mmCIF file of N, CA and C in Angstrom:
data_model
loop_
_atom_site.group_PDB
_atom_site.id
_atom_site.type_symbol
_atom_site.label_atom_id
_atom_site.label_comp_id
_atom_site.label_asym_id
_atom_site.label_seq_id
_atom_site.Cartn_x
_atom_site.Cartn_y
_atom_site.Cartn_z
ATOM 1 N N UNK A 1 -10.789 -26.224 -11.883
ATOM 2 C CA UNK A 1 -11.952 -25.368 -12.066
ATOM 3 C C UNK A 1 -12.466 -25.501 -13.498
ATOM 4 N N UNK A 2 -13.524 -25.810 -13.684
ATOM 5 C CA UNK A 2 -13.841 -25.692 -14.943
ATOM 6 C C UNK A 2 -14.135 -24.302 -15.608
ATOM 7 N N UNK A 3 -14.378 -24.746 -16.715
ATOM 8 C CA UNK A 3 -14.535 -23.484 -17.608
ATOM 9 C C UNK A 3 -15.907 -22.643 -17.967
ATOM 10 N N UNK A 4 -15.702 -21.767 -17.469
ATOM 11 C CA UNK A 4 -17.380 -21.227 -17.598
ATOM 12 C C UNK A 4 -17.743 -21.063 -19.414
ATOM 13 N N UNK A 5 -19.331 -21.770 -19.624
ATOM 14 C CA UNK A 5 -19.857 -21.660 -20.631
ATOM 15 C C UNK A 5 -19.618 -20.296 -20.952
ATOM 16 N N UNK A 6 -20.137 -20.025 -22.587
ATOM 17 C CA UNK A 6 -20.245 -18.718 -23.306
ATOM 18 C C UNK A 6 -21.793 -18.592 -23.552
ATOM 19 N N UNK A 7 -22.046 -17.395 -23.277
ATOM 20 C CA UNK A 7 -23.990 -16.874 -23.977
ATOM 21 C C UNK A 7 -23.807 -15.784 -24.653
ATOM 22 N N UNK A 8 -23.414 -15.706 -25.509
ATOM 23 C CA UNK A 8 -23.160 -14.109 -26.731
ATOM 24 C C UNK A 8 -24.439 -13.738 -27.253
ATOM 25 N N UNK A 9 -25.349 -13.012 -26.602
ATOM 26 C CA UNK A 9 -26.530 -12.318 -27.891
ATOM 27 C C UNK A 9 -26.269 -11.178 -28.513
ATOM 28 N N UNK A 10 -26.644 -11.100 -29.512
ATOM 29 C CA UNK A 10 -26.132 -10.145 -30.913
ATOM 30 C C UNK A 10 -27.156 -8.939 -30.168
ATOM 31 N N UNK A 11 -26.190 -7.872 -30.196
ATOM 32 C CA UNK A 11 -27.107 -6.365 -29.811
ATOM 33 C C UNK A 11 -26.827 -5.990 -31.113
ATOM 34 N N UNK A 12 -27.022 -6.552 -32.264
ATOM 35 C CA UNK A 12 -26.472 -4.809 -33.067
ATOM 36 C C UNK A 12 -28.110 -4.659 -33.663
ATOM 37 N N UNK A 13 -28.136 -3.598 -34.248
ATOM 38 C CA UNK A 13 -29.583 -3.108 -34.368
ATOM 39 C C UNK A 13 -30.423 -4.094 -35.084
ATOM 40 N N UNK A 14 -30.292 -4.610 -35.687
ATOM 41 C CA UNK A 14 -31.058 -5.844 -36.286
ATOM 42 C C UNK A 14 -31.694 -6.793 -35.576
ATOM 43 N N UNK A 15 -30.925 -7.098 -34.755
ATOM 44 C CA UNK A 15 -31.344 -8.655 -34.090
ATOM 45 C C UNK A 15 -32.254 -7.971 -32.588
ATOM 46 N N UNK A 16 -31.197 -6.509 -32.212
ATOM 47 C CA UNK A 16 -31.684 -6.205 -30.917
ATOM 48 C C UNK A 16 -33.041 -5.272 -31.345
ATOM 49 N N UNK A 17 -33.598 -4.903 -32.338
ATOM 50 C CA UNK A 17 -34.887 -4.381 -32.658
ATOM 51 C C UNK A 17 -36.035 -5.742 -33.275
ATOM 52 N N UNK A 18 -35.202 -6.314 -33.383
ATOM 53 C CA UNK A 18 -36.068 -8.042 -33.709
ATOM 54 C C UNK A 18 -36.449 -8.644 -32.724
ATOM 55 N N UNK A 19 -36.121 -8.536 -30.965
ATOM 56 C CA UNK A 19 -36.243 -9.005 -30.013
ATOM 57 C C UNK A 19 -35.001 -9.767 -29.230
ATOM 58 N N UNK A 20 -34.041 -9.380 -29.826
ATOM 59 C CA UNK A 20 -33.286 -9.639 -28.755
ATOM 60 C C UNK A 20 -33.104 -8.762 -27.357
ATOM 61 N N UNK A 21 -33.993 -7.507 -27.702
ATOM 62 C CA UNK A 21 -33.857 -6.830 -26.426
ATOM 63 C C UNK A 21 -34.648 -7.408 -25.458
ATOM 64 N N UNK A 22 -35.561 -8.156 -26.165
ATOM 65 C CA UNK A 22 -36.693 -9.211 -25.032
ATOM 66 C C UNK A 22 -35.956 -9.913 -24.508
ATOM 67 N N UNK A 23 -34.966 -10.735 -24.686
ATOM 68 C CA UNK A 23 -34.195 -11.987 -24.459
ATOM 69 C C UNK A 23 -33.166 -11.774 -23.412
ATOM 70 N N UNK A 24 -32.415 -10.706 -23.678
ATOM 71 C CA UNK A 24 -31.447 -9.956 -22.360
ATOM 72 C C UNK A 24 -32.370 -10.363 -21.016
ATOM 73 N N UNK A 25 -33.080 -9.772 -20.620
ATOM 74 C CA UNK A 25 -33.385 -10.117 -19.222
ATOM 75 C C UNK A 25 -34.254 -11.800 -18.954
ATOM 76 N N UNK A 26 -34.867 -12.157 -20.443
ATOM 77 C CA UNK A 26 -35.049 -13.973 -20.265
ATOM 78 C C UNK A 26 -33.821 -14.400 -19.932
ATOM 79 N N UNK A 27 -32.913 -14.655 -20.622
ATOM 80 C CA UNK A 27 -31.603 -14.935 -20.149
ATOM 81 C C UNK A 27 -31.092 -14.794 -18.822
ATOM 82 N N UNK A 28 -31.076 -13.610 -18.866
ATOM 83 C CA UNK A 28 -30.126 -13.243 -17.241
ATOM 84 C C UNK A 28 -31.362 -14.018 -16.211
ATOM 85 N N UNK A 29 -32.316 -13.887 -16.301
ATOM 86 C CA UNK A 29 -33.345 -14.621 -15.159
ATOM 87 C C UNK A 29 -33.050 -15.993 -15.210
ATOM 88 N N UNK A 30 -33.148 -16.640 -16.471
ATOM 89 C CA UNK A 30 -32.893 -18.686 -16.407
ATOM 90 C C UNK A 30 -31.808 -18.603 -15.731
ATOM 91 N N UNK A 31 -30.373 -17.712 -15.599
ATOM 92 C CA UNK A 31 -29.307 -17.931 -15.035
ATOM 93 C C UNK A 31 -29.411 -17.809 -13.869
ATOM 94 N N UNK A 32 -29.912 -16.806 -13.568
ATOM 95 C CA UNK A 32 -30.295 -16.387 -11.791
ATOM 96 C C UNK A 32 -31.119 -18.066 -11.478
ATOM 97 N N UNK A 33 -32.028 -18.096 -11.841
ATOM 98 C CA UNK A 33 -33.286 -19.214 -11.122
ATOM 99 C C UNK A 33 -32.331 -20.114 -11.412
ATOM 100 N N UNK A 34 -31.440 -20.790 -11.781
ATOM 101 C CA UNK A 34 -31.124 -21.835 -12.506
ATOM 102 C C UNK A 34 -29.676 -22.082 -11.299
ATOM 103 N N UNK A 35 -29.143 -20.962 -10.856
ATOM 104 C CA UNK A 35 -27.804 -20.393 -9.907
ATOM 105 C C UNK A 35 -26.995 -21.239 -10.734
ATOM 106 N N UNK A 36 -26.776 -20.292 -12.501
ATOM 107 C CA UNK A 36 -25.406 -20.490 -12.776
ATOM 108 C C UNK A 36 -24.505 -19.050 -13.214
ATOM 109 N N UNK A 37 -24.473 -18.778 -12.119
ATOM 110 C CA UNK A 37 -24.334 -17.552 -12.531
ATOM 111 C C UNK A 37 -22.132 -17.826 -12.265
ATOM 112 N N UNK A 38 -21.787 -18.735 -11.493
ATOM 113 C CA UNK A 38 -20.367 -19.203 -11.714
ATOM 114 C C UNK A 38 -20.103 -20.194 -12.896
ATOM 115 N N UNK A 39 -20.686 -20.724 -13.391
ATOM 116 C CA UNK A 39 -21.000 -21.630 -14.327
ATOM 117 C C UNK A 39 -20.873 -21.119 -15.894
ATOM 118 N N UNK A 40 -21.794 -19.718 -15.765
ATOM 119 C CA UNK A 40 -22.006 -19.527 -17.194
ATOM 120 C C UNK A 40 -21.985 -17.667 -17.653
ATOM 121 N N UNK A 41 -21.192 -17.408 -18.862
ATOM 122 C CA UNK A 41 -20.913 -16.251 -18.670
ATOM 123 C C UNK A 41 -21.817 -15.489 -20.085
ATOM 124 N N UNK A 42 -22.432 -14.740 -19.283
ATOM 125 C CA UNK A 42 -23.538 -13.898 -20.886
ATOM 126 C C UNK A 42 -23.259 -12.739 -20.975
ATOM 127 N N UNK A 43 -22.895 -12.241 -22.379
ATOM 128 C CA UNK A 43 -22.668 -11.135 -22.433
ATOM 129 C C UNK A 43 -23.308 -10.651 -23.557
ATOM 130 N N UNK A 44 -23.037 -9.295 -24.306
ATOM 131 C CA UNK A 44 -23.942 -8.786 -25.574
ATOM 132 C C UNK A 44 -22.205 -8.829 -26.610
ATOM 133 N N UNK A 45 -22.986 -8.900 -27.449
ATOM 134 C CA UNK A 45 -21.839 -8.792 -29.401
ATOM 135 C C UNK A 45 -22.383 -8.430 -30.042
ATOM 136 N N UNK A 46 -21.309 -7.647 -30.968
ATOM 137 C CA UNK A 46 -22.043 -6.825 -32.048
ATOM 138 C C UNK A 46 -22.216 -7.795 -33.272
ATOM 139 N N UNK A 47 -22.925 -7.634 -33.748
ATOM 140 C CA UNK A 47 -23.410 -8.354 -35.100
ATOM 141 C C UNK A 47 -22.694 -9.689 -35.536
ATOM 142 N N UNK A 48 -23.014 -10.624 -35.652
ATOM 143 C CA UNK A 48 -22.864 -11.820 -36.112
ATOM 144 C C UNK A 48 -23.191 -12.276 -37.684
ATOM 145 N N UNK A 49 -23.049 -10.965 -38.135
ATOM 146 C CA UNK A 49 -23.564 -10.897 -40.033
ATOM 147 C C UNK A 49 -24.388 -12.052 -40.412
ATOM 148 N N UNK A 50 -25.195 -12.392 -39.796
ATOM 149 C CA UNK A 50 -26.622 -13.121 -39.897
ATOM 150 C C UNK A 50 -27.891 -12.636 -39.851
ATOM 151 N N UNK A 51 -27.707 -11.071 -39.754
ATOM 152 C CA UNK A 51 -29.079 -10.003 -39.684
ATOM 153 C C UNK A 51 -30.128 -11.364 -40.417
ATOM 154 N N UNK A 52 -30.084 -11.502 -41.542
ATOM 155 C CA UNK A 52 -31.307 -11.731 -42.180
ATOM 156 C C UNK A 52 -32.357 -13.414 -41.459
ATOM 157 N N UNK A 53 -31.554 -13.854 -40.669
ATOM 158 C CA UNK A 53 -31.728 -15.037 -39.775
ATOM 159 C C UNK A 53 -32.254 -14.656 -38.518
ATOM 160 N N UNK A 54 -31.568 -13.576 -37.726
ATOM 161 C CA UNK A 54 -32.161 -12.854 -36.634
ATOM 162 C C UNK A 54 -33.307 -13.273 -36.066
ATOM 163 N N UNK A 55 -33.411 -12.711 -34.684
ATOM 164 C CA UNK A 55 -32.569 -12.610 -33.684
ATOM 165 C C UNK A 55 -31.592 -13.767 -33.252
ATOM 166 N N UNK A 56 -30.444 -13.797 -33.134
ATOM 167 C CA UNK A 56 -28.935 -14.441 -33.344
ATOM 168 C C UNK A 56 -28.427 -14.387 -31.924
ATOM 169 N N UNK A 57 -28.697 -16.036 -31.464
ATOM 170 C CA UNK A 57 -27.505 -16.217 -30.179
ATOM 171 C C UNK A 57 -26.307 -17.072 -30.035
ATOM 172 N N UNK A 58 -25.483 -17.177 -29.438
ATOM 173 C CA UNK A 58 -23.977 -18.086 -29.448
ATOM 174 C C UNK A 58 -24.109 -18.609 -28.363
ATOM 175 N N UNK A 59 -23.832 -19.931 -28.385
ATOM 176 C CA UNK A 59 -23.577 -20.726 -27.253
ATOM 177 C C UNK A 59 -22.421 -21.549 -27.442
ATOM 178 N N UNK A 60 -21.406 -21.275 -26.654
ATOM 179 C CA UNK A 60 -19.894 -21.614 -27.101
ATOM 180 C C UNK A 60 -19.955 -22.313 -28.479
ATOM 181 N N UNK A 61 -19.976 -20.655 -29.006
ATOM 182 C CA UNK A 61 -19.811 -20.504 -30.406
ATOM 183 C C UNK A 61 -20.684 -21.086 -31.414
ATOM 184 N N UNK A 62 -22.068 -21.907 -31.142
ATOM 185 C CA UNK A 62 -22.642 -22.471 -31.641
ATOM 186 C C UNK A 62 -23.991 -21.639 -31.883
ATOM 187 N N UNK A 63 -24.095 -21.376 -33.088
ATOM 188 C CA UNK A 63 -25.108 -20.443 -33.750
ATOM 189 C C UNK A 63 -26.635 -20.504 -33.559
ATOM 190 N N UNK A 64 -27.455 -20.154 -33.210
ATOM 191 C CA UNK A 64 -28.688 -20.740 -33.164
ATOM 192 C C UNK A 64 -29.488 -19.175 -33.489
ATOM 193 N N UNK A 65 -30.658 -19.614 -34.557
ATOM 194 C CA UNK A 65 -30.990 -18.205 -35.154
ATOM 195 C C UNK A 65 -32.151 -18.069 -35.114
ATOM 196 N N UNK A 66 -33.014 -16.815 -35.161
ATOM 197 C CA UNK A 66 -34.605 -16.968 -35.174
ATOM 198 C C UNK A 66 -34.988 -17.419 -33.609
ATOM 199 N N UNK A 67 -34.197 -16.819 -32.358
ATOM 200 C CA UNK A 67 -34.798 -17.271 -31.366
ATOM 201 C C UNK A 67 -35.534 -16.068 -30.905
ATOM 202 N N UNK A 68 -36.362 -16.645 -30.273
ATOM 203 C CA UNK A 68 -37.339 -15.441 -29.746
ATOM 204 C C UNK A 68 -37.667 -16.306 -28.451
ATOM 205 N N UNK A 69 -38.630 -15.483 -27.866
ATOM 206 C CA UNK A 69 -39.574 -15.955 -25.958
ATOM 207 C C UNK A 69 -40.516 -17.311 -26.267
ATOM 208 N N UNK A 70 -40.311 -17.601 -27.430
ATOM 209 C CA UNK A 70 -41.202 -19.348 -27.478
ATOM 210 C C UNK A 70 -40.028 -20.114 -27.270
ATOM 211 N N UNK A 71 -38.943 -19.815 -28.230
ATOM 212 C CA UNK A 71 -37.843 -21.161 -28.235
ATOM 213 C C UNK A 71 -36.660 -20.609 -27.426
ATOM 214 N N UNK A 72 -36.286 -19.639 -26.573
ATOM 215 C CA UNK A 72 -35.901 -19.245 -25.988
ATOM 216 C C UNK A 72 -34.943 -20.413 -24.729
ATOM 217 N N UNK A 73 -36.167 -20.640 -24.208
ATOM 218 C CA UNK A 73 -36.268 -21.667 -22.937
ATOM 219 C C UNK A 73 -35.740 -23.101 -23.210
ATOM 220 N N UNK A 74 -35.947 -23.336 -24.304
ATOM 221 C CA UNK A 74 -35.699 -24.586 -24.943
ATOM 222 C C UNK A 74 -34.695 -24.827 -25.333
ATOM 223 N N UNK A 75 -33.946 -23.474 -25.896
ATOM 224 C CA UNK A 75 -32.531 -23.728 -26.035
ATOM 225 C C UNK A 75 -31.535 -23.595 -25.148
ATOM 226 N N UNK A 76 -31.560 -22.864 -23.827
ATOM 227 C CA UNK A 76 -31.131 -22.847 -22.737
ATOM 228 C C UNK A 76 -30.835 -24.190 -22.165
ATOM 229 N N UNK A 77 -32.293 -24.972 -22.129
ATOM 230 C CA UNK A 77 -32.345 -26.293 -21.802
ATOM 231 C C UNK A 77 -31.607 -27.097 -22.268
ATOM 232 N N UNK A 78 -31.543 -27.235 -23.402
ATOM 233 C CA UNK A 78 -31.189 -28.488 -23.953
ATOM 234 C C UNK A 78 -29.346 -27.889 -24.021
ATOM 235 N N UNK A 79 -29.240 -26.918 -24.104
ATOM 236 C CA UNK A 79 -27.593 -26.443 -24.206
ATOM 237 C C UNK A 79 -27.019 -26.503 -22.999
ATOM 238 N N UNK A 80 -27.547 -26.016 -21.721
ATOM 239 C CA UNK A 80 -26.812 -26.218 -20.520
ATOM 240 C C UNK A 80 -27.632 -27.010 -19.581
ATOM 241 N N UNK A 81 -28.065 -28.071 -19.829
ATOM 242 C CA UNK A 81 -28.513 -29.175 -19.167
ATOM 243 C C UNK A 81 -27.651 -29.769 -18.453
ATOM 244 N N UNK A 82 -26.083 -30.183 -19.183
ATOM 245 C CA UNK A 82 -25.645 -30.858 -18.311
ATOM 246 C C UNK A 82 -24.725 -30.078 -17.260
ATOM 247 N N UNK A 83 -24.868 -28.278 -16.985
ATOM 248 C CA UNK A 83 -25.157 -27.667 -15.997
ATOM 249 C C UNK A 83 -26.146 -28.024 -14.709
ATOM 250 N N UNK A 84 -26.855 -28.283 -15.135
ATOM 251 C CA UNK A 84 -27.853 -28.084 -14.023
ATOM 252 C C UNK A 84 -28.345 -29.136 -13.308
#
């Protein structure tokens, strides 16, 4: 069985008043439409002490900062591509 990916977005007040509260349900939808929902596991974390970079996501463990609903999609893509 393989190992299900990681999706960590930072809820702590910084990132999640910056728009990561937008991103919670972008996310959970690419996973639904995408049916990786055995595949890939998303959850929320508290602060990633990168406030000033914000909004802050992890993709097995790999930092990616300043995402918002433009680059959103793009990083999904290109990170779990060879998912899909």
């Amino acid at each position: 069985m393989l190992k299900k990916r990681l999706i960590k977005i930072c809820l702590g007040s910084s990132c999640y008043s910056r728009g990561n509260r937008e991103l919670v349900p972008i996310v959970q939808k690419y996973i639904q439409r995408k049916n990786l929902e055995d595949k890939v596991e998303f959850s929320g974390d508290h602060c990633f002490e990168e406030c000033s970079n914000g909004p802050n996501i992890r993709i097995d463990g790999r930092l990616f900062q300043q995402v918002n609903k433009e680059n959103i999609q793009i990083i999904l893509e290109e990170q779990l591509k060879d998912l899909i």
